[in-house]
């Protein structure tokens, strides 16, 4: 006999291997690449940031000196130094804001900082091209300004992408543990109006609606008969028995008279089972009224369920 082995909760993940299982060469390479890539992103990012800061600060000092020489000598000394210093401070502030906005992931702030940085470096490059000569120093100034602007932009984009990926990994890890909101409780059903039964005269029942589903008839394995008379071997006296000469025929209830639940069940059972296949509920109800039996629709439907779907 085959048995079903249930999986355990300690099954290894798709990317994991058992401790005693040797790694394939491709798995070893992939593991080493993950380790190397993680180390590069973790350490090279910090190193790049500090290198860029030192280069920007050093180049800013050189830029201030070069821009001061471009200004006319007639300009007062404080004003001649204030203009290049202010331009360099603006560029450095834009670079730092561009980097910090990558952490907050604000596109508006990042775009504004990038535009300010581009304007500052553009002013410096324009000054070098217009006032400087076509020599190696001027070319170096132009190339360094363009490279620093590009490096700061790439570092900000890399930092933004790394933060986005890290947040996505944490979100996926926390997703199974987030409690789901409970469904809103259904409004309670309004109590049904009491059914007034009229036993004195046959009631005219309205035609059933088109959308009403007809109850399914379930044939009993051994039909129960509620109206089978008591066997004559039973000698126990019945308190409700009447003399033999005056006792009415209880096998078939009298049409037009109020029926008890047992009598109504007997009539319904008789009508349902007198045809093959058995009658449906609508056919039984029509035959019931045709024979002259009385009873409210609610009681008749309850009797139908008791006869066709008895509780076992």
Coordinates of C-alpha atoms in Angstrom, one line a residue:
X1 CA 0.0 0.0 0.0
X2 CA 1.4 3.3 -1.1
X3 CA 1.7 6.0 1.5
X4 CA 1.8 9.8 0.9
X5 CA 4.8 11.5 2.4
X6 CA 4.0 15.0 3.5
X7 CA 6.7 17.6 2.8
X8 CA 8.5 19.1 5.8
X9 CA 8.8 22.7 6.6
X10 CA 12.6 22.5 6.5
X11 CA 12.9 21.8 2.8
X12 CA 15.8 23.8 1.3
X13 CA 15.0 26.9 -0.8
X14 CA 15.4 26.7 -4.6
X15 CA 18.8 28.4 -4.5
X16 CA 20.1 26.5 -1.4
X17 CA 21.9 23.2 -1.2
X18 CA 22.3 20.7 1.5
X19 CA 25.4 21.1 3.8
X20 CA 26.9 17.8 2.7
X21 CA 26.2 18.2 -1.0
X22 CA 29.2 19.6 -3.0
X23 CA 28.5 22.7 -5.0
X24 CA 28.6 22.7 -8.8
X25 CA 31.1 24.9 -10.5
X26 CA 28.3 27.2 -11.8
X27 CA 26.9 27.5 -8.3
X28 CA 30.3 28.3 -6.9
X29 CA 30.9 31.0 -9.6
X30 CA 27.4 32.4 -9.0
X31 CA 28.0 32.5 -5.2
X32 CA 31.4 34.2 -5.7
X33 CA 29.9 36.7 -8.1
X34 CA 27.2 37.6 -5.5
X35 CA 29.8 38.1 -2.8
X36 CA 32.0 40.2 -5.1
X37 CA 29.1 42.3 -6.4
X38 CA 27.9 42.9 -2.8
X39 CA 31.4 44.0 -1.7
X40 CA 31.8 46.3 -4.7
X41 CA 28.5 48.0 -4.1
X42 CA 29.1 48.2 -0.4
X43 CA 32.6 49.6 -0.4
X44 CA 33.1 51.2 -3.8
X45 CA 30.1 53.4 -3.3
X46 CA 31.7 54.9 -0.1
X47 CA 35.1 55.2 -1.8
X48 CA 33.5 56.9 -4.8
X49 CA 31.7 59.3 -2.7
X50 CA 34.8 60.4 -0.8
X51 CA 36.9 60.6 -3.9
X52 CA 34.3 62.8 -5.6
X53 CA 34.1 65.0 -2.6
X54 CA 37.9 65.5 -2.4
X55 CA 38.1 66.0 -6.2
X56 CA 35.3 68.5 -6.2
X57 CA 36.7 70.4 -3.3
X58 CA 40.2 70.5 -4.9
X59 CA 38.9 71.4 -8.3
X60 CA 36.7 74.1 -6.8
X61 CA 39.8 75.8 -5.3
X62 CA 41.5 75.7 -8.7
X63 CA 38.4 76.9 -10.4
X64 CA 38.1 79.9 -8.0
X65 CA 41.7 80.8 -8.8
X66 CA 41.2 80.5 -12.5
X67 CA 37.9 82.4 -12.6
X68 CA 39.5 85.2 -10.5
X69 CA 42.2 85.6 -13.1
X70 CA 39.5 86.0 -15.8
X71 CA 37.9 89.0 -14.1
X72 CA 39.3 92.4 -14.8
X73 CA 41.9 93.9 -12.4
X74 CA 39.8 97.0 -11.9
X75 CA 37.2 95.0 -10.0
X76 CA 37.6 95.3 -6.2
X77 CA 39.3 92.4 -4.5
X78 CA 36.4 91.3 -2.3
X79 CA 34.0 91.2 -5.2
X80 CA 36.5 89.6 -7.5
X81 CA 36.9 86.6 -5.1
X82 CA 33.2 86.5 -4.0
X83 CA 31.9 85.8 -7.5
X84 CA 33.9 82.6 -8.2
X85 CA 33.6 81.4 -4.6
X86 CA 29.8 81.8 -4.7
X87 CA 29.7 79.9 -8.0
X88 CA 31.7 77.0 -6.6
X89 CA 29.6 76.9 -3.4
X90 CA 26.5 76.7 -5.5
X91 CA 27.9 73.9 -7.6
X92 CA 28.9 71.9 -4.4
X93 CA 25.6 72.4 -2.8
X94 CA 23.8 71.2 -5.9
X95 CA 26.0 68.1 -6.0
X96 CA 25.2 67.3 -2.3
X97 CA 21.5 67.9 -2.8
X98 CA 21.5 65.7 -5.9
X99 CA 23.0 62.9 -3.9
X100 CA 20.7 63.3 -0.9
X101 CA 17.6 63.5 -3.1
X102 CA 18.5 60.0 -4.4
X103 CA 17.9 58.8 -0.8
X104 CA 14.5 60.5 -0.5
X105 CA 13.8 59.5 -4.1
X106 CA 12.2 62.8 -5.0
X107 CA 12.4 63.3 -8.8
X108 CA 11.5 67.0 -8.5
X109 CA 14.3 67.8 -6.1
X110 CA 16.8 65.7 -8.0
X111 CA 16.0 67.3 -11.3
X112 CA 16.3 70.8 -9.8
X113 CA 19.6 70.0 -8.2
X114 CA 20.9 68.5 -11.4
X115 CA 19.8 71.6 -13.4
X116 CA 21.6 73.9 -10.9
X117 CA 24.7 71.8 -11.1
X118 CA 24.6 71.8 -14.9
X119 CA 24.2 75.6 -14.9
X120 CA 27.2 76.1 -12.6
X121 CA 29.5 73.8 -14.6
X122 CA 28.2 75.3 -17.8
X123 CA 29.2 78.8 -16.6
X124 CA 32.6 77.6 -15.6
X125 CA 33.1 75.8 -19.0
X126 CA 31.9 78.9 -20.9
X127 CA 34.4 81.1 -18.9
X128 CA 37.3 78.8 -19.7
X129 CA 36.4 78.6 -23.4
X130 CA 35.9 82.3 -23.7
X131 CA 38.6 83.8 -21.5
X132 CA 41.2 81.0 -21.4
X133 CA 43.6 80.2 -24.2
X134 CA 43.7 77.1 -26.3
X135 CA 46.2 75.4 -24.1
X136 CA 46.3 72.2 -22.0
X137 CA 45.2 74.0 -18.8
X138 CA 42.0 75.2 -20.4
X139 CA 41.2 71.8 -21.9
X140 CA 41.8 70.2 -18.5
X141 CA 39.4 72.6 -16.8
X142 CA 36.7 71.8 -19.4
X143 CA 37.2 68.0 -19.3
X144 CA 37.3 67.9 -15.4
X145 CA 34.1 70.0 -15.1
X146 CA 32.2 67.7 -17.5
X147 CA 33.6 64.5 -15.8
X148 CA 32.7 65.7 -12.3
X149 CA 29.2 66.6 -13.4
X150 CA 28.8 63.2 -15.0
X151 CA 30.2 61.3 -12.0
X152 CA 27.9 63.0 -9.5
X153 CA 24.9 62.3 -11.7
X154 CA 25.9 58.6 -12.1
X155 CA 26.5 58.2 -8.3
X156 CA 23.1 59.7 -7.5
X157 CA 21.3 57.4 -10.0
X158 CA 23.2 54.3 -8.7
X159 CA 22.3 55.2 -5.1
X160 CA 18.6 55.7 -6.0
X161 CA 18.5 52.3 -7.9
X162 CA 20.2 50.5 -4.9
X163 CA 17.7 51.9 -2.4
X164 CA 14.8 51.0 -4.7
X165 CA 16.0 47.4 -5.1
X166 CA 16.7 47.0 -1.3
X167 CA 13.3 48.3 -0.4
X168 CA 11.7 45.9 -2.9
X169 CA 13.5 42.9 -1.3
X170 CA 12.3 43.9 2.2
X171 CA 8.8 44.4 0.9
X172 CA 8.7 40.9 -0.6
X173 CA 10.0 39.4 2.6
X174 CA 7.4 41.2 4.8
X175 CA 4.5 40.5 2.4
X176 CA 3.5 37.1 3.9
X177 CA 3.4 38.5 7.4
X178 CA 1.2 41.5 6.7
X179 CA -2.2 40.7 8.3
X180 CA -5.1 40.8 5.8
X181 CA -8.0 43.0 6.7
X182 CA -11.0 41.1 8.0
X183 CA -14.0 41.0 5.6
X184 CA -16.9 43.3 6.5
X185 CA -19.7 41.4 8.3
X186 CA -22.8 40.8 6.2
X187 CA -25.9 42.8 7.3
X188 CA -28.4 40.7 9.2
X189 CA -31.4 39.5 7.3
X190 CA -34.7 41.1 8.1
X191 CA -37.1 38.8 10.0
X192 CA -39.6 37.1 7.8
X193 CA -43.2 38.2 8.1
X194 CA -45.4 35.7 10.0
X195 CA -47.5 33.5 7.7
X196 CA -51.2 33.6 8.4
X197 CA -52.7 30.2 7.8
X198 CA -56.3 30.0 6.7
X199 CA -57.6 26.4 7.3
X200 CA -61.3 27.1 6.7
X201 CA -61.2 27.4 2.9
X202 CA -58.8 26.4 0.1
X203 CA -56.4 29.3 -0.4
X204 CA -55.7 30.5 -3.9
X205 CA -51.9 30.5 -4.2
X206 CA -50.2 33.0 -6.5
X207 CA -48.2 31.6 -9.4
X208 CA -44.5 31.1 -8.4
X209 CA -42.0 33.6 -9.7
X210 CA -40.0 32.8 -12.7
X211 CA -36.8 33.0 -10.8
X212 CA -37.9 30.6 -8.1
X213 CA -35.7 27.5 -8.0
X214 CA -37.6 24.3 -7.8
X215 CA -36.5 22.0 -4.9
X216 CA -34.7 18.9 -5.9
X217 CA -36.4 15.7 -5.2
X218 CA -34.2 13.2 -3.4
X219 CA -35.5 9.6 -3.6
X220 CA -35.4 7.8 -0.4
X221 CA -33.6 4.5 -0.2
X222 CA -36.4 3.2 2.1
X223 CA -39.5 5.6 2.0
X224 CA -40.9 6.3 5.3
X225 CA -44.7 6.2 5.6
X226 CA -46.3 8.4 8.2
X227 CA -49.8 7.3 7.6
X228 CA -49.4 3.5 7.8
X229 CA -52.0 2.2 10.2
X230 CA -50.9 0.4 13.3
X231 CA -50.8 -3.4 13.0
X232 CA -53.6 -5.4 14.5
X233 CA -51.2 -7.4 16.6
X234 CA -50.6 -4.4 18.8
X235 CA -53.1 -4.8 21.6
X236 CA -52.1 -1.7 23.5
X237 CA -55.2 0.6 23.8
X238 CA -54.9 4.0 22.1
X239 CA -56.3 6.9 24.2
X240 CA -57.6 8.5 21.0
X241 CA -59.1 5.4 19.5
X242 CA -62.8 5.5 18.8
X243 CA -65.2 2.6 18.6
X244 CA -64.9 0.5 15.4
X245 CA -68.3 1.4 14.2
X246 CA -67.7 5.1 14.5
X247 CA -64.0 5.4 13.6
X248 CA -63.4 7.3 10.4
X249 CA -61.0 6.0 7.7
X250 CA -57.6 7.5 8.6
X251 CA -55.7 6.1 5.7
X252 CA -56.6 9.0 3.5
X253 CA -57.3 12.4 5.2
X254 CA -60.5 14.1 4.3
X255 CA -60.2 16.9 1.7
X256 CA -61.4 20.4 2.9
X257 CA -60.6 19.7 6.5
X258 CA -57.6 21.2 8.4
X259 CA -54.7 18.8 8.4
X260 CA -52.1 18.1 11.0
X261 CA -48.4 17.9 10.0
X262 CA -48.5 14.1 9.9
X263 CA -51.7 14.1 7.7
X264 CA -50.3 16.7 5.4
X265 CA -47.0 14.7 5.0
X266 CA -49.1 11.6 4.2
X267 CA -51.0 13.4 1.5
X268 CA -47.8 14.9 0.0
X269 CA -46.1 11.6 0.0
X270 CA -49.1 9.9 -1.7
X271 CA -49.2 12.6 -4.4
X272 CA -45.4 12.6 -5.0
X273 CA -45.0 8.9 -5.3
X274 CA -48.1 8.0 -7.3
X275 CA -46.2 8.8 -10.5
X276 CA -42.9 7.6 -12.0
X277 CA -40.8 9.7 -12.0
X278 CA -42.1 11.4 -8.9
X279 CA -43.9 14.7 -9.2
X280 CA -42.1 18.0 -8.8
X281 CA -43.0 20.5 -6.2
X282 CA -45.2 22.6 -8.6
X283 CA -47.0 19.5 -9.9
X284 CA -47.5 18.2 -6.4
X285 CA -48.9 21.6 -5.3
X286 CA -51.3 21.7 -8.3
X287 CA -52.5 18.1 -7.6
X288 CA -52.9 18.9 -3.9
X289 CA -55.2 21.8 -4.6
X290 CA -57.0 19.9 -7.3
X291 CA -57.9 17.1 -4.7
X292 CA -59.4 19.8 -2.4
X293 CA -56.9 19.7 0.4
X294 CA -56.2 22.9 2.3
X295 CA -53.1 24.3 3.9
X296 CA -50.9 27.4 3.7
X297 CA -48.1 27.6 1.2
X298 CA -45.4 27.7 4.0
X299 CA -46.7 24.5 5.7
X300 CA -47.0 22.8 2.3
X301 CA -43.4 23.6 1.4
X302 CA -42.1 22.4 4.8
X303 CA -44.1 19.2 4.3
X304 CA -42.5 18.8 0.9
X305 CA -39.0 19.1 2.4
X306 CA -39.8 16.6 5.1
X307 CA -41.1 14.1 2.6
X308 CA -38.5 14.5 -0.1
X309 CA -35.5 15.3 2.0
X310 CA -35.9 13.5 5.4
X311 CA -33.2 13.9 8.0
X312 CA -31.2 10.7 8.4

